[in-house]
XYZ file of C-alpha atoms in Angstrom:
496
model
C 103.931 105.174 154.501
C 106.286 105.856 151.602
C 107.847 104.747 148.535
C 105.034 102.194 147.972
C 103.429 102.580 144.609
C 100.252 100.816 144.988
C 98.895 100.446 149.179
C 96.876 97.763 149.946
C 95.819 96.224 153.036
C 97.106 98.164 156.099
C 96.382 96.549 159.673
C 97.877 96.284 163.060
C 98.598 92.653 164.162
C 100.087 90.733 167.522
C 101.521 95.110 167.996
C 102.995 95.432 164.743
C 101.384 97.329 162.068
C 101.773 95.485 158.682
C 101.328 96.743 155.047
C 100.607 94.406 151.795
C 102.247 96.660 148.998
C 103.038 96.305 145.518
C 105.140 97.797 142.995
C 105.915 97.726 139.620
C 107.233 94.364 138.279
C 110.044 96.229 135.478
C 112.912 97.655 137.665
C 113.149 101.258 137.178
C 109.560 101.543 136.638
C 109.339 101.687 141.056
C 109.542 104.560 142.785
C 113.108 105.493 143.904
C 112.212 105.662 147.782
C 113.301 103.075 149.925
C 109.535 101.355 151.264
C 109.111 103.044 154.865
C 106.572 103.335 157.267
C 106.807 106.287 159.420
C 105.808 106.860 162.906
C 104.718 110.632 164.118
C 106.919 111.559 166.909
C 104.922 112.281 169.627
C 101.756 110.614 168.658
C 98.971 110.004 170.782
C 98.299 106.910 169.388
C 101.469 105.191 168.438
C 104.886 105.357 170.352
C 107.780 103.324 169.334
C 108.926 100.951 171.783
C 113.293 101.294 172.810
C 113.810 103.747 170.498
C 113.549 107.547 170.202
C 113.348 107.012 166.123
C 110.764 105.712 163.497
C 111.627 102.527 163.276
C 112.844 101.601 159.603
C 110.658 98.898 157.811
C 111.055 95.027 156.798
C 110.409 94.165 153.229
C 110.120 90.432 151.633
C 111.828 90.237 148.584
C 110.573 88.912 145.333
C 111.737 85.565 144.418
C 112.129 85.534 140.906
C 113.981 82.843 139.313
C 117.598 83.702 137.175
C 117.994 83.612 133.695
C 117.948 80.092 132.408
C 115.649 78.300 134.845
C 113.363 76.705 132.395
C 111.978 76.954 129.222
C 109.125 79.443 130.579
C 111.382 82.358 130.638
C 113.397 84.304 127.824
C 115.975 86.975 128.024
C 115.623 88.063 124.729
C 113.851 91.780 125.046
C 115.827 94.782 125.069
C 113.722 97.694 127.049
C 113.997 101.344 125.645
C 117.714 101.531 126.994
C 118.851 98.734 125.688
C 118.766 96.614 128.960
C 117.657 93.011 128.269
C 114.554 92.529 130.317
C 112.458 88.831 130.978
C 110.082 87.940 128.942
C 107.593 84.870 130.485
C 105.699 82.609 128.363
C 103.690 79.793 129.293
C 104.016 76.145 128.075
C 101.516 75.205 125.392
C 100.082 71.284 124.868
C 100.022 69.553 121.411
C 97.114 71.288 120.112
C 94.122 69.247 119.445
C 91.554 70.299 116.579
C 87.827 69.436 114.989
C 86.303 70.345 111.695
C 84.085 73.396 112.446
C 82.586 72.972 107.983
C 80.500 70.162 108.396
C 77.823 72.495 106.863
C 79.837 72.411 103.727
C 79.348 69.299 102.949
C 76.781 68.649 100.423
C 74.744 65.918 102.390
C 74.838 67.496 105.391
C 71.313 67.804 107.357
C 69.794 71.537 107.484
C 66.480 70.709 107.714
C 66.085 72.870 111.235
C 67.619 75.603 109.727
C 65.799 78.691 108.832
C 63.893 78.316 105.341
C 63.524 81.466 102.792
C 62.981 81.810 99.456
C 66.068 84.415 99.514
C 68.976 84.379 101.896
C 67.800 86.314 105.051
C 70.609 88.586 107.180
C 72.629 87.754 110.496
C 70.014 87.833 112.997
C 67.036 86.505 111.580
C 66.990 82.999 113.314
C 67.501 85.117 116.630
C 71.322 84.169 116.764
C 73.314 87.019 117.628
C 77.083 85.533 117.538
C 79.008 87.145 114.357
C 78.762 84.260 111.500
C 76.453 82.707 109.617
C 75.879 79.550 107.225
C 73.938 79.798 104.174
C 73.200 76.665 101.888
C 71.213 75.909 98.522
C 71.382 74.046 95.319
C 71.519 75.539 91.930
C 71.933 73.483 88.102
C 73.781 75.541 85.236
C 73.295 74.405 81.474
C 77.144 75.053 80.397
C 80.904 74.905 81.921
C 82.389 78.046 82.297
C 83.172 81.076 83.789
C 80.256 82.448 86.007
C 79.572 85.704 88.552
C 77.472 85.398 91.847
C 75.613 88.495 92.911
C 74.006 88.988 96.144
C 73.446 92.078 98.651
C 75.421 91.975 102.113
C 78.434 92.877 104.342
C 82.070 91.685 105.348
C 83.378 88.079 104.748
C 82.446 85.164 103.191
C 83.846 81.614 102.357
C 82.095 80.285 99.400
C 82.035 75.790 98.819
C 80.551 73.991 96.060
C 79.614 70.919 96.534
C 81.474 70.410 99.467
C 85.093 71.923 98.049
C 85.950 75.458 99.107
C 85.860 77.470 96.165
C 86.313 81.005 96.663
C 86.600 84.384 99.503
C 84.344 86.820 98.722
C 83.981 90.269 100.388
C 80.509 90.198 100.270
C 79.891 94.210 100.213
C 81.933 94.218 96.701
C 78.082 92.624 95.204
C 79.945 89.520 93.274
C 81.949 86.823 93.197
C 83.600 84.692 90.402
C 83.276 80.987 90.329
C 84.805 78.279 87.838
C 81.777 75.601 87.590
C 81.155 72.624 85.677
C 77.605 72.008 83.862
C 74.791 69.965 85.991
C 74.153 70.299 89.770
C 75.733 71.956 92.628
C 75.439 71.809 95.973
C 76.403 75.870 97.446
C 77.243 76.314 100.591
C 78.342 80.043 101.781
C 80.144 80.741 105.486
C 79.822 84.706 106.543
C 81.471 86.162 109.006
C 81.129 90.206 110.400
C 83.608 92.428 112.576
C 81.189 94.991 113.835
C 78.809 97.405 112.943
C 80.203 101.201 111.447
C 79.583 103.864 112.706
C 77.212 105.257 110.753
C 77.421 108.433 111.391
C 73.907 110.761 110.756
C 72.136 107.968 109.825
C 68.619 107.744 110.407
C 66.331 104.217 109.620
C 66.987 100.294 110.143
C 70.122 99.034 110.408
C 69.508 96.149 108.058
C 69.251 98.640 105.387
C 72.757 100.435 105.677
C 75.004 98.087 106.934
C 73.981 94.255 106.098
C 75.365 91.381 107.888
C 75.466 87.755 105.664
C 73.308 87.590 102.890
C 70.265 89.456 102.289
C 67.963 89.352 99.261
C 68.071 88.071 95.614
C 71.002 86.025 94.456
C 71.952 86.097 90.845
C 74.100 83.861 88.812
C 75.355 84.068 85.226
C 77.948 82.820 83.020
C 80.753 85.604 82.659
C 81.297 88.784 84.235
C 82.292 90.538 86.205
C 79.473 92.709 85.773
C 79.959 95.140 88.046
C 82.210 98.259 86.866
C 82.855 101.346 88.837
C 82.788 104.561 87.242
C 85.841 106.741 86.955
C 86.802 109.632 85.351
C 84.491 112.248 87.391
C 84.500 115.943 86.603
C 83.393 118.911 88.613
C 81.938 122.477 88.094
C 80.689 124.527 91.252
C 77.397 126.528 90.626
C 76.462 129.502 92.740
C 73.291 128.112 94.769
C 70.600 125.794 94.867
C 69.040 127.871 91.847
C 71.066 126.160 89.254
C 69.089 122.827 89.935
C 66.509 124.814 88.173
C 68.927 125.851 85.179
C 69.243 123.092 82.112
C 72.048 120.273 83.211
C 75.232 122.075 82.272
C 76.730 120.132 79.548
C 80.312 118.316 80.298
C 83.108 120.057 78.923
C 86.578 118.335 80.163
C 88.837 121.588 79.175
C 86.327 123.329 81.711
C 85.262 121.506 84.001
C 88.246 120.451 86.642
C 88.843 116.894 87.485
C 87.595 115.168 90.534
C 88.114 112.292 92.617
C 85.910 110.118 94.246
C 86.262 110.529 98.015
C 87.579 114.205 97.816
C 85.606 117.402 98.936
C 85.314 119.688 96.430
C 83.712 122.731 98.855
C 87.076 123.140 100.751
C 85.085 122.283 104.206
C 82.202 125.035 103.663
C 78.658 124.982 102.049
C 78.581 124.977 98.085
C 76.952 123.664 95.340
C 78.269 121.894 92.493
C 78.032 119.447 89.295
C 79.663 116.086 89.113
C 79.775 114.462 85.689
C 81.122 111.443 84.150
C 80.705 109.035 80.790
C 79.275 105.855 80.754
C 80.186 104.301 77.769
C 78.225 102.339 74.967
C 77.307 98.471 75.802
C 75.095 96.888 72.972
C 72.651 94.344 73.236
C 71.613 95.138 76.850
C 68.464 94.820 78.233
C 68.942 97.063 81.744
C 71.942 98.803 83.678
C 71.578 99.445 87.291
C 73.615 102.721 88.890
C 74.473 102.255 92.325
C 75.777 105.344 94.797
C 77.220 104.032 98.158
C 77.009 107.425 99.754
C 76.646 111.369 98.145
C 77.607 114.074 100.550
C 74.822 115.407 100.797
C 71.876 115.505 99.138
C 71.931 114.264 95.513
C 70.046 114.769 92.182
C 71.385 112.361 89.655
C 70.453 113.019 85.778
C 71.094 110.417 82.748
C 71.458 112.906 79.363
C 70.171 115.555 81.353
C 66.932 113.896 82.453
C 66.242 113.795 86.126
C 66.203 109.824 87.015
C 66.297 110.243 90.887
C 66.915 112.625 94.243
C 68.206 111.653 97.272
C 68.108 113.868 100.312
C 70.934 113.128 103.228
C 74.292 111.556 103.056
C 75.869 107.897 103.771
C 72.741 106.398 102.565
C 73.275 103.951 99.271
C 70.280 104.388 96.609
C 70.176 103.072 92.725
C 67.952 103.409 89.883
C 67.676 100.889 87.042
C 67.745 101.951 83.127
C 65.701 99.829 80.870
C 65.202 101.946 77.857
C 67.414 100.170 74.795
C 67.729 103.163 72.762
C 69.530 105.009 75.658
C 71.319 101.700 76.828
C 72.894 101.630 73.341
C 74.710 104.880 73.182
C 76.969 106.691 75.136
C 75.261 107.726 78.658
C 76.477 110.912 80.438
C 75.990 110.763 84.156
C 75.180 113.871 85.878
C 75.002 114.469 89.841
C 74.170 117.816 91.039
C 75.613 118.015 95.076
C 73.947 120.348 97.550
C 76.828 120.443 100.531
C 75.330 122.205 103.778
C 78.389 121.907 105.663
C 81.785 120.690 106.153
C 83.099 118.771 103.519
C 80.971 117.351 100.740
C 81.326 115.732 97.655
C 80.703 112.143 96.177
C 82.439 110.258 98.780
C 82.410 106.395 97.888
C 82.693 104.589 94.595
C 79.695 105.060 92.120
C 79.293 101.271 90.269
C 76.942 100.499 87.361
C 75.927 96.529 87.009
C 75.218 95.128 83.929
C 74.123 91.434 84.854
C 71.010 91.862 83.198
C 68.438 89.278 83.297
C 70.534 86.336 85.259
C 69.443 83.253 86.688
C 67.943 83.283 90.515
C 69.161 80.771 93.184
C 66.193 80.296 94.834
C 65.466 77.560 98.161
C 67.611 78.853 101.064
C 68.923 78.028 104.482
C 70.287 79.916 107.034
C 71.646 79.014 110.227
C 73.734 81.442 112.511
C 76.583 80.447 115.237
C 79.662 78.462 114.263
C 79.150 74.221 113.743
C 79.946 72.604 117.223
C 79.283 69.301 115.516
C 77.875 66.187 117.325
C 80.069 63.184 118.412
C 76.818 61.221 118.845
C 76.022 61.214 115.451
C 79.376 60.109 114.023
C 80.723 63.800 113.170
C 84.199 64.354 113.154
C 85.585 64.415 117.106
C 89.109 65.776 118.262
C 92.025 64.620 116.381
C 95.524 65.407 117.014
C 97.090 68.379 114.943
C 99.602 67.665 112.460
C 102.085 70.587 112.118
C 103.050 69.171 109.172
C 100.233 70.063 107.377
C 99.861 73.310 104.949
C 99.012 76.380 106.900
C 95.436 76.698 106.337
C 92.492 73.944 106.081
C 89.445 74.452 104.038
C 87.249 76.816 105.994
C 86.568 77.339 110.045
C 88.162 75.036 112.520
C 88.539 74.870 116.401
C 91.557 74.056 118.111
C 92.222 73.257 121.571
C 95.273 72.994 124.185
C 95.623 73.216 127.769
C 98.784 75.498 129.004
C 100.608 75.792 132.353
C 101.804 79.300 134.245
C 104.820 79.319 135.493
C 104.461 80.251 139.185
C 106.977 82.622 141.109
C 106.042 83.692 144.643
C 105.815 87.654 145.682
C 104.754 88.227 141.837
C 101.226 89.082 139.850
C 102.261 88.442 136.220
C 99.597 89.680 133.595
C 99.029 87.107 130.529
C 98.176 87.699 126.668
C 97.317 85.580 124.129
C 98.858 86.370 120.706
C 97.249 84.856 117.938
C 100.046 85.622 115.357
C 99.816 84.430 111.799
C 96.073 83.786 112.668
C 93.099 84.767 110.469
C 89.403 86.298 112.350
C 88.208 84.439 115.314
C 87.486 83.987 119.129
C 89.496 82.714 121.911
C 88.245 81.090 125.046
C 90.255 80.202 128.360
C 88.700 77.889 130.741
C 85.557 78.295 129.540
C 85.442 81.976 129.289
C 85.210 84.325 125.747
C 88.082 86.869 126.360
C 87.723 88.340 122.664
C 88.208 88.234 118.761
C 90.899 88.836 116.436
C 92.776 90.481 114.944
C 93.002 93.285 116.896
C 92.241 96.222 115.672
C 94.842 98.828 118.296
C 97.904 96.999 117.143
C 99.188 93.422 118.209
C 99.116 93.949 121.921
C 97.838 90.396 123.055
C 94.749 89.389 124.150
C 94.111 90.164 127.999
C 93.309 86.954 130.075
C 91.540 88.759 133.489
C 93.456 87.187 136.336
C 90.397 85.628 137.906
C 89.739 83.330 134.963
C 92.995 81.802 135.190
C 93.738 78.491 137.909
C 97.141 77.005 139.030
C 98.423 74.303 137.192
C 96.510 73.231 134.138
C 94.515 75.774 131.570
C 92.611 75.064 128.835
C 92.591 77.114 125.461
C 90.096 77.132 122.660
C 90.049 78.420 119.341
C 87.349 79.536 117.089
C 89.633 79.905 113.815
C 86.991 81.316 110.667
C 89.604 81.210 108.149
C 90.949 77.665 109.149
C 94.679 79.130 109.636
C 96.746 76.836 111.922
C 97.766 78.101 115.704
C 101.651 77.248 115.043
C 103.011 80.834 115.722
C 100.607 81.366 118.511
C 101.940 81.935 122.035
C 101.121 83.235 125.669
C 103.109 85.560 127.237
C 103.816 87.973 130.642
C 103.083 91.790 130.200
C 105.738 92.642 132.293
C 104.612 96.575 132.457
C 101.864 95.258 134.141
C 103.478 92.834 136.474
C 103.176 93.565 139.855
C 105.892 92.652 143.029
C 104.144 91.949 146.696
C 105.468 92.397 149.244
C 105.355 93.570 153.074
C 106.340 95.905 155.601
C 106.330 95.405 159.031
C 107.541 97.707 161.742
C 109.415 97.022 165.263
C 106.595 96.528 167.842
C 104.258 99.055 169.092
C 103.031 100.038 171.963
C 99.114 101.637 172.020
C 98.444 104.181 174.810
């Protein structure tokens, strides 16, 4: 058998032998061969019957419909030689959609959730999905300006008393909020895209790379009060020996400059100082110095006194300074770097936070999984979608529509679902998860398996965590992995 690209079933039925074949559904991706099936001459098995030649095999053509049958295809894609090629999309409902924020609301019933005196991480009510709400009260004296500090990782959605207030990437420590003086209800929605990777790291996960909240949450008026530290210098020392020398003092004309991020050992083992200036901040009562990661181990002096060592690298540590006579002057921050090999250096932003003595939100609960509501108890229910609305609603929302394949016999047709102009979130067809977005390889469409999808009517729903409207989203045909069927059949054969 030749010029078949993909073989399926081969059998021999009522004396003819007949083979289910595909090929590729592009034209010029097939092979050039005409489809044949070949008979040995002289077989002991097979002789063709009234002819003294293999007898040339029947193949089914495709039907696929012209240009311009229907709104279901487009010629409107021009292939690598500049020959327009189809382009299949299937026909989207009026989309449908329910408030997935409910727990933003300030009267809204968490007494199942998870209680803590602190917010606790992703995970701890034994829900594994990838968000999380957080909700508890907090009363400020004064109107103002004010900065939210909490430990965790990736995205957050902040609402006060009910209103969506601010995004926060949570990992950055703090958020700014514009609040009015009394009582607030706070409600915070997290979200995660994965876990890094981590890479030598040895100990919990929770302690590297938090998911949600975790830990003490701070508020004061003003801020920000986090600062990172520029300005870095850098002078190599010999060996491990120097650590035992006096802390070199910082000289800009000699030292060379460095930048955060950079390895300063050209990709071999070395030693070396890294110095910068923290400068004067009266009336403070501590300063915290935070390192994300110091490649690779890491003893970090304040005016030449040791304050801390850290041995290994992508692991965050801190120290806190308390002492008011050294808070009050000019503070130069030393880091002596022992690199064992490859590159090495400080390699993510050093911050210092200067929040001080702020005010704790206390009272928590957490509850992870996105709201799925309850029509029983008067929650919101399915409402028609108004595509006349602005672009984005105030936090998470589902949205639902059923779509229809068009059907063309002979043909496998592979479908994606592109959630352009979307924000983060999951999409379901017929029931099944088939993935998140965005993507992270490029825009290439989310893959629908084939057995997932029925004839006729499909249903679609949307898990949007950003509350950004489906308008631009479509399904199309991967047409380089379309597929033609087809079948050969031979003349009949006689069996000795």
């Amino acid at each position: 058998i030749t010029g078949v690209p993909y073989l399926a079933e081969v059998k021999l039925q009522q004396g003819k032998i007949i083979a289910e074949a595909e090929s590729p559904f592009l034209k010029g991706a097939a092979s050039k061969s005409t489809p044949r099936i070949y008979l040995e001459q002289g077989s002991q098995l097979f002789t063709a019957q009234h002819t003294k030649q293999a007898p040339v095999s029947k193949a089914t053509s495709t039907d696929i419909p012209a240009s311009g049958t229907g709104p279901s295809l487009n010629m409107d894609i021009a292939d690598s030689t500049g020959r327009m090629i189809p382009v299949f999309t299937a026909g989207i409902s009026a989309w449908m959609h329910k408030n997935a924020s409910l727990p933003a609301s300030p009267d809204y019933d968490d007494s199942s959730w998870l209680s803590a005196e602190n917010p606790l991480q992703m995970g701890a009510d034994q829900d594994l999905t990838a968000d999380a709400w957080y909700r508890s009260r907090f009363s400020i004296p004064e109107s103002g300006k004010y900065s939210i500090q909490a430990e965790g990782g990736d995205r957050g959605t902040i609402f006060v008393d009910g209103r969506q207030t601010a995004k926060w990437k949570i990992k950055t420590g703090e958020v700014s909020l514009n609040l009015d003086k009394g009582e607030h209800s706070l409600a915070i929605f997290t979200a995660h895209n994965g876990r890094d990777k981590m890479a030598a790291y040895l100990g919990p996960i929770g302690n590297i790379d938090k998911k949600g909240l975790d830990g003490k949450v701070s508020i004061r008026k003003g801020g920000p009060f986090y600062h990172t530290l520029d300005n870095w210098y850098f002078l190599k020392a010999n060996n491990v020996e120097a650590l035992k020398s006096a802390v070199p003092v910082l000289d800009t004309l000699q030292w060379s400059k460095y930048k955060v991020g950079a390895d300063a050992f050209n990709l071999r083992e070395g030693y070396g100082w890294f110095a910068t200036v923290i400068p004067a901040r009266q009336g403070l009562s501590k300063m915290t110095i935070l390192f994300r990661s110091v490649d690779e181990n890491a003893t970090v002096f304040i005016n030449g006194k040791e304050m801390i060592r850290r041995e290994g690298w992508n692991i965050p540590f801190e120290f806190t300074i308390t002492d008011a006579e050294v808070l009050n002057r000019e503070m130069v921050l030393t880091v002596f770097v022992e690199n064992h090999d490859k590159e090495g250096g400080i390699d993510q932003p050093v911050k210092i936070n200067i929040i001080g003595d702020a005010m704790a939100i206390t009272g928590w609960k957490m509850r992870g999984g996105p709201d799925v509501g309850d029509e029983l108890k008067g929650q919101p229910i399915w409402q028609k979608y108004d595509s006349s609305s602005a672009d984005t609603t105030a936090g998470p929302q589902y949205y639902r529509a059923s779509f229809t394949l068009p059907q063309f016999n002979n043909t496998e047709l592979i479908w994606r679902v592109n959630p352009d102009e979307m924000g983060h979130g999951s999409v379901w067809v017929n029931g099944h998860h088939i993935g998140r977005y965005p993507e992270i390889n490029g825009k290439i469409g989310m893959y629908i398996p084939e057995p997932w999808l029925k004839p006729g009517t499909n249903e679609l729903l949307i898990y949007e965590e950003e509350g950004k409207r489906p308008a631009a989203l479509t399904i199309t045909a991967e047409n380089e992995a379309g597929r033609k069927k087809y079948k050969l059949i031979t003349n009949h054969i006689i069996i000795k």
